[in-house]
Short mmCIF file of N, CA and C in Angstrom, two decimals:
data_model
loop_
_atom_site.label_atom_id
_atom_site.label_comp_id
_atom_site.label_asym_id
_atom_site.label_seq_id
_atom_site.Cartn_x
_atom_site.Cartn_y
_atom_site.Cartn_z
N UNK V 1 6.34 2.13 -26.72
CA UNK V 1 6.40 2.44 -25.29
C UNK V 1 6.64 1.14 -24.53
N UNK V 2 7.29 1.13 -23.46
CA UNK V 2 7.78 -0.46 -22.79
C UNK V 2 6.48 0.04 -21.91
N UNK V 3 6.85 -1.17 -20.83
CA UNK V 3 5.81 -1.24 -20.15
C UNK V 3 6.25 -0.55 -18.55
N UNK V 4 5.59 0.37 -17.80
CA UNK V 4 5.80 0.87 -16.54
C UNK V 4 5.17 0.06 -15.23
N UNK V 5 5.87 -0.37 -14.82
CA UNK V 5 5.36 -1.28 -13.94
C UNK V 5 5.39 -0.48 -12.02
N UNK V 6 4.46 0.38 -11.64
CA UNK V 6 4.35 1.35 -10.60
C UNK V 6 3.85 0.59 -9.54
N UNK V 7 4.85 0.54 -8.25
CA UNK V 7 5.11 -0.31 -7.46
C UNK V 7 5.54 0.29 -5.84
N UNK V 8 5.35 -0.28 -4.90
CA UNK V 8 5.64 -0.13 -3.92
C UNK V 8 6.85 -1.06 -3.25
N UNK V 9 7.93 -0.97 -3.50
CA UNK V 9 8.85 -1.83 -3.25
C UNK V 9 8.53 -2.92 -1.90
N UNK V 10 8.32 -2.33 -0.77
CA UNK V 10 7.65 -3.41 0.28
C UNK V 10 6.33 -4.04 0.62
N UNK V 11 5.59 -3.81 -0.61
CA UNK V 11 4.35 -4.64 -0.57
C UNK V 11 4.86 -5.98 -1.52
N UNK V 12 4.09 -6.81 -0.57
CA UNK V 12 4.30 -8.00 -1.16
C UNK V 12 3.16 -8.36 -2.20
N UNK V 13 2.53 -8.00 -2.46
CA UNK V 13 1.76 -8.16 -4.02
C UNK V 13 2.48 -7.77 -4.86
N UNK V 14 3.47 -6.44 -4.85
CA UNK V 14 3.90 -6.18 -5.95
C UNK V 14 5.04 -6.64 -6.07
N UNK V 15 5.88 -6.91 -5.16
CA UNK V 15 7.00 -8.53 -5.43
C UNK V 15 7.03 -9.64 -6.06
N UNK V 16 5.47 -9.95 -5.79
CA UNK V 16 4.90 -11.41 -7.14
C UNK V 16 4.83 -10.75 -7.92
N UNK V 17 4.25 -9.69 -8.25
CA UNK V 17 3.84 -9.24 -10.09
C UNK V 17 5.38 -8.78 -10.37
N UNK V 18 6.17 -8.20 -9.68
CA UNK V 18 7.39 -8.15 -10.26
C UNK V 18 8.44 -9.13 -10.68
N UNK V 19 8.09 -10.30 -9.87
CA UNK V 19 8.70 -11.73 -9.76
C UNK V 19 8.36 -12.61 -11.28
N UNK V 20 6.72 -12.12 -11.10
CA UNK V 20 6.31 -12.64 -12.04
C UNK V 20 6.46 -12.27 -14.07
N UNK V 21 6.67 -11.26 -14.17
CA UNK V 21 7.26 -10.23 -14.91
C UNK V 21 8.62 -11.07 -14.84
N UNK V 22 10.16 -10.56 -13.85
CA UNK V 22 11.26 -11.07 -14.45
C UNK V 22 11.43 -12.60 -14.80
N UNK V 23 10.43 -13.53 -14.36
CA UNK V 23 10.31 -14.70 -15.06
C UNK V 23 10.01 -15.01 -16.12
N UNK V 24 9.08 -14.18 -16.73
CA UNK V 24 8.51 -14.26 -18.02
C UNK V 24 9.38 -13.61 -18.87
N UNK V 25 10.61 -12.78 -18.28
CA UNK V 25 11.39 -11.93 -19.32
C UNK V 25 10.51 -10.66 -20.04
N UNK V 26 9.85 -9.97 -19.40
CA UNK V 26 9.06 -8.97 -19.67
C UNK V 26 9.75 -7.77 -19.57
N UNK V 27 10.16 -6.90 -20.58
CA UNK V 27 10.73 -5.55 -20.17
C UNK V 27 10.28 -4.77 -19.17
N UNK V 28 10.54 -3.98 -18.27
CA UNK V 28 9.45 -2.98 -18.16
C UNK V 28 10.61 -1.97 -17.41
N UNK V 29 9.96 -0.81 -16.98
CA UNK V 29 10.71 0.59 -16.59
C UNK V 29 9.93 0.18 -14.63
N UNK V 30 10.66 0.18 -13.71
CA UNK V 30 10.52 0.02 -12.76
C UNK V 30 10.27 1.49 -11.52
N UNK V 31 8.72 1.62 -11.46
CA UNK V 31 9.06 3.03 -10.43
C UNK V 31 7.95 2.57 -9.13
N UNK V 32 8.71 3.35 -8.43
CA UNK V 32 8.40 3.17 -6.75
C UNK V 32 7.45 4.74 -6.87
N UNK V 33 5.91 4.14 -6.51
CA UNK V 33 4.87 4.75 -6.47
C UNK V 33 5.00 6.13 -5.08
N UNK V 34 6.06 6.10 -4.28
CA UNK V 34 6.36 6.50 -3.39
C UNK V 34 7.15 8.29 -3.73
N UNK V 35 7.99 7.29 -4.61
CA UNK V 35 9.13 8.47 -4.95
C UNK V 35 8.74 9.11 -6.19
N UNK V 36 7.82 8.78 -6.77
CA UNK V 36 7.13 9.30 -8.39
C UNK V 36 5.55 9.05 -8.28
N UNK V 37 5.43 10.00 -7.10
CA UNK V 37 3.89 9.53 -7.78
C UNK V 37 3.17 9.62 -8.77
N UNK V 38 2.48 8.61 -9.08
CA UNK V 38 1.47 9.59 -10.16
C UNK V 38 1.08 10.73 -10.62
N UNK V 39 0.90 11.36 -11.38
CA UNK V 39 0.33 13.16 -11.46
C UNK V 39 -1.26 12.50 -12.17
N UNK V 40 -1.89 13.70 -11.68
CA UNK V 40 -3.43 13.62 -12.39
C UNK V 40 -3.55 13.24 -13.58
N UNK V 41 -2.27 13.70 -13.99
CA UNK V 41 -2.99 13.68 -16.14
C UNK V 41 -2.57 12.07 -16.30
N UNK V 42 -1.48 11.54 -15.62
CA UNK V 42 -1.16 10.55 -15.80
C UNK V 42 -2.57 9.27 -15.31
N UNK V 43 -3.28 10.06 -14.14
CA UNK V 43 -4.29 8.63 -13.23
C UNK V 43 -5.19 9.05 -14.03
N UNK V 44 -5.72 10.14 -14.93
CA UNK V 44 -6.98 10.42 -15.83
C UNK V 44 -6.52 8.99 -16.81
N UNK V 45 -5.50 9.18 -17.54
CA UNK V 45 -5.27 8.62 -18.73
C UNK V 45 -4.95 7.12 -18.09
N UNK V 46 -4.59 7.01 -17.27
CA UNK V 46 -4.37 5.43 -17.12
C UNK V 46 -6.19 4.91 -16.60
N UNK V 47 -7.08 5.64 -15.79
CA UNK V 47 -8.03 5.36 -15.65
C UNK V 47 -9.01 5.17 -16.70
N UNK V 48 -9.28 5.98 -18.15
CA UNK V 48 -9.09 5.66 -19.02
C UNK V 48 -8.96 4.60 -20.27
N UNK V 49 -7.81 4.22 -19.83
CA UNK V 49 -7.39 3.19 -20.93
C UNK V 49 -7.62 1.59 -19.55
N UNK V 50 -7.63 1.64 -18.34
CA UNK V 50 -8.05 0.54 -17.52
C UNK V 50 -9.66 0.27 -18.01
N UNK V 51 -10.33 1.21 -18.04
CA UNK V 51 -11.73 0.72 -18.29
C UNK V 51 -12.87 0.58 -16.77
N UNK V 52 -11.86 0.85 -15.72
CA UNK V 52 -12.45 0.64 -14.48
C UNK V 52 -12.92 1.94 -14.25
N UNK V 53 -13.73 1.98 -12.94
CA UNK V 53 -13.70 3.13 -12.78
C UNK V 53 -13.41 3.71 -11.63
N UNK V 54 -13.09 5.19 -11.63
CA UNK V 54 -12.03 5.82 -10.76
C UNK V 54 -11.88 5.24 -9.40
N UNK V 55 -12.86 4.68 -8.80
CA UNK V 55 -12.56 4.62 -7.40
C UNK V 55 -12.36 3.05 -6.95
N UNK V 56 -11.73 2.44 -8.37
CA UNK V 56 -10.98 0.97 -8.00
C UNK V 56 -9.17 1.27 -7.87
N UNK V 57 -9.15 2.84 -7.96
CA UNK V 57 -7.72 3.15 -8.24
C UNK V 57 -7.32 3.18 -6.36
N UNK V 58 -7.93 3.01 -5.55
CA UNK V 58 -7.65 3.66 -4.65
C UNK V 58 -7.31 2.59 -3.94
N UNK V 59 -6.51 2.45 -2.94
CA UNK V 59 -5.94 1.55 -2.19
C UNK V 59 -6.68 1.25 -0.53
N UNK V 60 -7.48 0.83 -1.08
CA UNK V 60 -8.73 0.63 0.64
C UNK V 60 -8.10 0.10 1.89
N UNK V 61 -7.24 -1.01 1.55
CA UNK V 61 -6.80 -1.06 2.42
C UNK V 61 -5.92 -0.60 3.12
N UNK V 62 -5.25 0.75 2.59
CA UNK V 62 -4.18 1.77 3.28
C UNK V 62 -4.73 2.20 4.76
N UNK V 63 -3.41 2.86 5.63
CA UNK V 63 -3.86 3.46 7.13
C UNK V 63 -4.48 4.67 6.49
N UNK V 64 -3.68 5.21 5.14
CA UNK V 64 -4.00 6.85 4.82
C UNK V 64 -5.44 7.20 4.51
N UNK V 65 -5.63 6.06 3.59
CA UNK V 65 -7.58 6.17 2.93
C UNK V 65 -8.08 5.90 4.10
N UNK V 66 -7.84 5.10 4.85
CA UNK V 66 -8.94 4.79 6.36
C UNK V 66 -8.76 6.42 7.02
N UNK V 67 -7.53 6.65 7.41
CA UNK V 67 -7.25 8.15 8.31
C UNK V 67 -8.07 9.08 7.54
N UNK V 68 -7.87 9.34 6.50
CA UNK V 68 -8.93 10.39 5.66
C UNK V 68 -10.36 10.18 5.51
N UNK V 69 -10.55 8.93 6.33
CA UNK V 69 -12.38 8.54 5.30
C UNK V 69 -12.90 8.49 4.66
N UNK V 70 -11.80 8.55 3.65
CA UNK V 70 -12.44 8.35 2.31
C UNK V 70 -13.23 7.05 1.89
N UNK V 71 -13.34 6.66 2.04
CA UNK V 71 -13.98 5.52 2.40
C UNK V 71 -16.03 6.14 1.78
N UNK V 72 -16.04 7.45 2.79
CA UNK V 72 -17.61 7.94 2.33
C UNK V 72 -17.69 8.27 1.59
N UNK V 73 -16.57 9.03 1.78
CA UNK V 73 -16.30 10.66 0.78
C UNK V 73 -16.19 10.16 -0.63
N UNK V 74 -15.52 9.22 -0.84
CA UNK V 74 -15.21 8.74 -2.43
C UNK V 74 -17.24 9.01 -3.44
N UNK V 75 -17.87 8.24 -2.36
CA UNK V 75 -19.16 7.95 -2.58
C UNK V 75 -19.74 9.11 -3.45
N UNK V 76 -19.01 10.37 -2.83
CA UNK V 76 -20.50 11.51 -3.75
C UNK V 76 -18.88 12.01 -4.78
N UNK V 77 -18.07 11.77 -5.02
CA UNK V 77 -16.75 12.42 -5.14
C UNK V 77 -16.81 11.97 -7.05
N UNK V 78 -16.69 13.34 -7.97
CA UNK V 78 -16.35 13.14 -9.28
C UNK V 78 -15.18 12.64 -9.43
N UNK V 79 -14.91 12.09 -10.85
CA UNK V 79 -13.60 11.89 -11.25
C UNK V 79 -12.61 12.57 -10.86
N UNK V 80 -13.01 13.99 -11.29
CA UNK V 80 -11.75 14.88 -10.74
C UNK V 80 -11.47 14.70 -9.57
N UNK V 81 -12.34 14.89 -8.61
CA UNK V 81 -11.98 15.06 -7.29
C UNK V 81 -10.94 13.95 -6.87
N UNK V 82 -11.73 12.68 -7.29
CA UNK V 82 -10.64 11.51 -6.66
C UNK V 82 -9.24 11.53 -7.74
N UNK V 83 -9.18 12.18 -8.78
CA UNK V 83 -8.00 12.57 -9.55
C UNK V 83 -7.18 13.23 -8.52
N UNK V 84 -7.63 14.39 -8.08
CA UNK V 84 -7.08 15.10 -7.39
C UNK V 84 -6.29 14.77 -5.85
N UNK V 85 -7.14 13.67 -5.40
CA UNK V 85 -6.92 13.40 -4.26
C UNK V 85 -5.36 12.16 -4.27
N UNK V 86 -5.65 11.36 -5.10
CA UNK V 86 -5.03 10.13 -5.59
C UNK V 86 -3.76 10.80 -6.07
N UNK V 87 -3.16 11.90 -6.66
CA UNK V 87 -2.14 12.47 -7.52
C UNK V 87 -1.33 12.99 -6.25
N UNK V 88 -2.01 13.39 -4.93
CA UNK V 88 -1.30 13.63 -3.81
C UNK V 88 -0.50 12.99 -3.12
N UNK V 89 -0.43 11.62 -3.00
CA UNK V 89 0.15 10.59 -2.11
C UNK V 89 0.02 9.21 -3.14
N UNK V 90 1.42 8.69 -3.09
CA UNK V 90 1.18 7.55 -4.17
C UNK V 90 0.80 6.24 -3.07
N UNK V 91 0.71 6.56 -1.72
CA UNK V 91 -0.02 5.81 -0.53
C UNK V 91 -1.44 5.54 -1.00
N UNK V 92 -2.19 6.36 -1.57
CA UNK V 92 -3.01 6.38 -1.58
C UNK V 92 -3.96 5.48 -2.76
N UNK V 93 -2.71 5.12 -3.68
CA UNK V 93 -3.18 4.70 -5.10
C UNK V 93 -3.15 2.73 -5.15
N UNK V 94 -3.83 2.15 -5.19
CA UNK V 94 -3.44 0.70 -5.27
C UNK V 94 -2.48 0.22 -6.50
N UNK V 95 -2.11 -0.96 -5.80
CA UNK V 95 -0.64 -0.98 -6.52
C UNK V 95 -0.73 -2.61 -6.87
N UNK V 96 -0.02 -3.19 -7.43
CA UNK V 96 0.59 -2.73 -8.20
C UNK V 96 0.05 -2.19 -9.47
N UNK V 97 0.42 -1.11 -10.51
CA UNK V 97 0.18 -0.76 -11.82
C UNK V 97 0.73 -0.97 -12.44
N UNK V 98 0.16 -2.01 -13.95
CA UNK V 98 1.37 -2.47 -15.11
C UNK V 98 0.88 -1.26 -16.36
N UNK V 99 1.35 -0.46 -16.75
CA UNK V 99 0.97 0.51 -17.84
C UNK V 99 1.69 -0.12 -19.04
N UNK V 100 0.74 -0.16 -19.73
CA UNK V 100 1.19 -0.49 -21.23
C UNK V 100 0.83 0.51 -21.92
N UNK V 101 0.77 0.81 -23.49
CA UNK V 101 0.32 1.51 -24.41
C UNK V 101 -0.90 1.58 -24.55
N UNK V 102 -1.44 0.48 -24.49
CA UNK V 102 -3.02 0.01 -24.53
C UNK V 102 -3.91 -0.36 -23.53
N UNK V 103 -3.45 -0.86 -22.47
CA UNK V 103 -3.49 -1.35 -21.26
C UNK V 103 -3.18 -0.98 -19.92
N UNK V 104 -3.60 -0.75 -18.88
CA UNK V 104 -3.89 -0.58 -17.58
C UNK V 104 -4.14 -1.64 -16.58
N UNK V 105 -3.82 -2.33 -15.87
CA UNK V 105 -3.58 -3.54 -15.02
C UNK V 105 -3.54 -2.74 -13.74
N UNK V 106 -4.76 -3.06 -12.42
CA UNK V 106 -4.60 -2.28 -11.21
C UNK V 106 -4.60 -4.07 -10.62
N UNK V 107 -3.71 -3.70 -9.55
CA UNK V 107 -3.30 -4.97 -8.72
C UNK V 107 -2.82 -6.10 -9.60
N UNK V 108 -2.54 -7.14 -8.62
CA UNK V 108 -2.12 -7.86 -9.44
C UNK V 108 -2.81 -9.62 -9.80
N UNK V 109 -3.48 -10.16 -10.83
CA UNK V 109 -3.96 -11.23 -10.93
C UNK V 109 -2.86 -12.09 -11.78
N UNK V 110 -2.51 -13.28 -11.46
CA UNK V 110 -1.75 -13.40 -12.82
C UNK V 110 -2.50 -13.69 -14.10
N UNK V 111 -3.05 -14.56 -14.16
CA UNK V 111 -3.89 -14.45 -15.44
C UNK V 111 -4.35 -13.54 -16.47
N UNK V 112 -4.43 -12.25 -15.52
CA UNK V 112 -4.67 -10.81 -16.23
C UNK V 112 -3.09 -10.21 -16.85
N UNK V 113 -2.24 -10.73 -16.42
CA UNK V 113 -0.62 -10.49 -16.66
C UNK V 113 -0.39 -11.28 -18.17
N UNK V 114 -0.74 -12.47 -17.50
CA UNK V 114 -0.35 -13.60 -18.62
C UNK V 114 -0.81 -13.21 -20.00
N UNK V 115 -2.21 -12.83 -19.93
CA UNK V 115 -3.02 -12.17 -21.56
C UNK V 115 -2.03 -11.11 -22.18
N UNK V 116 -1.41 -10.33 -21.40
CA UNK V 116 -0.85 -9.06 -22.13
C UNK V 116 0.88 -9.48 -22.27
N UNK V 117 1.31 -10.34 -21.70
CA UNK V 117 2.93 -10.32 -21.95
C UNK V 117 3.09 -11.86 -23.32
#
């Protein structure tokens, strides 16, 4: 499996991790979190194999998570639920995501890049 690198084309975090990637010569399959969002089975299994847990998937600093309040709501909210919520709007999901086979990368550190390429 190459690596999926799920992105928001005009955020500038995910411009460095993408920057950072075609420097290193890193394959990867390029998708705009916008136009493909995530589906549930996909944020179960990448949540999953990240090791984090569900509600680091979420993008806090969006207008959409502030407009919704989720912000509380996350607080009493199961996996599913924030599965459910997160699979709706790829606004909603923090970005950038490097998916590997084994691996799950939410945002971007480089150092956390550097270990896996």
């Amino acid at each position: 499996m190459s690596k999926i690198f799920v992105n928001y084309p005009k955020c500038s975090t995910c411009k460095r991790a993408e920057k950072f990637l075609k420097e290193n010569n890193v394959e990867f399959v390029n998708r705009n979190i916008v136009e493909e969002n995530p589906t549930a089975e996909e944020l179960s299994l990448w949540m999953d194999k990240s090791g984090l847990e569900p509600r680091k998937f979420f993008n806090t600093s969006g207008v959409l998570y502030r407009e919704m309040n989720l912000k509380d709501k996350i607080k009493t909210m199961s996996k599913e639920e924030m599965i459910e919520i997160l699979s709706t709007n790829g606004m909603l999901v923090k970005r950038p995501l490097l998916v590997t086979e084994d691996i799950v990368l939410v945002g971007f550190k480089e150092e956390n890049y550097k270990e896996i390429i």
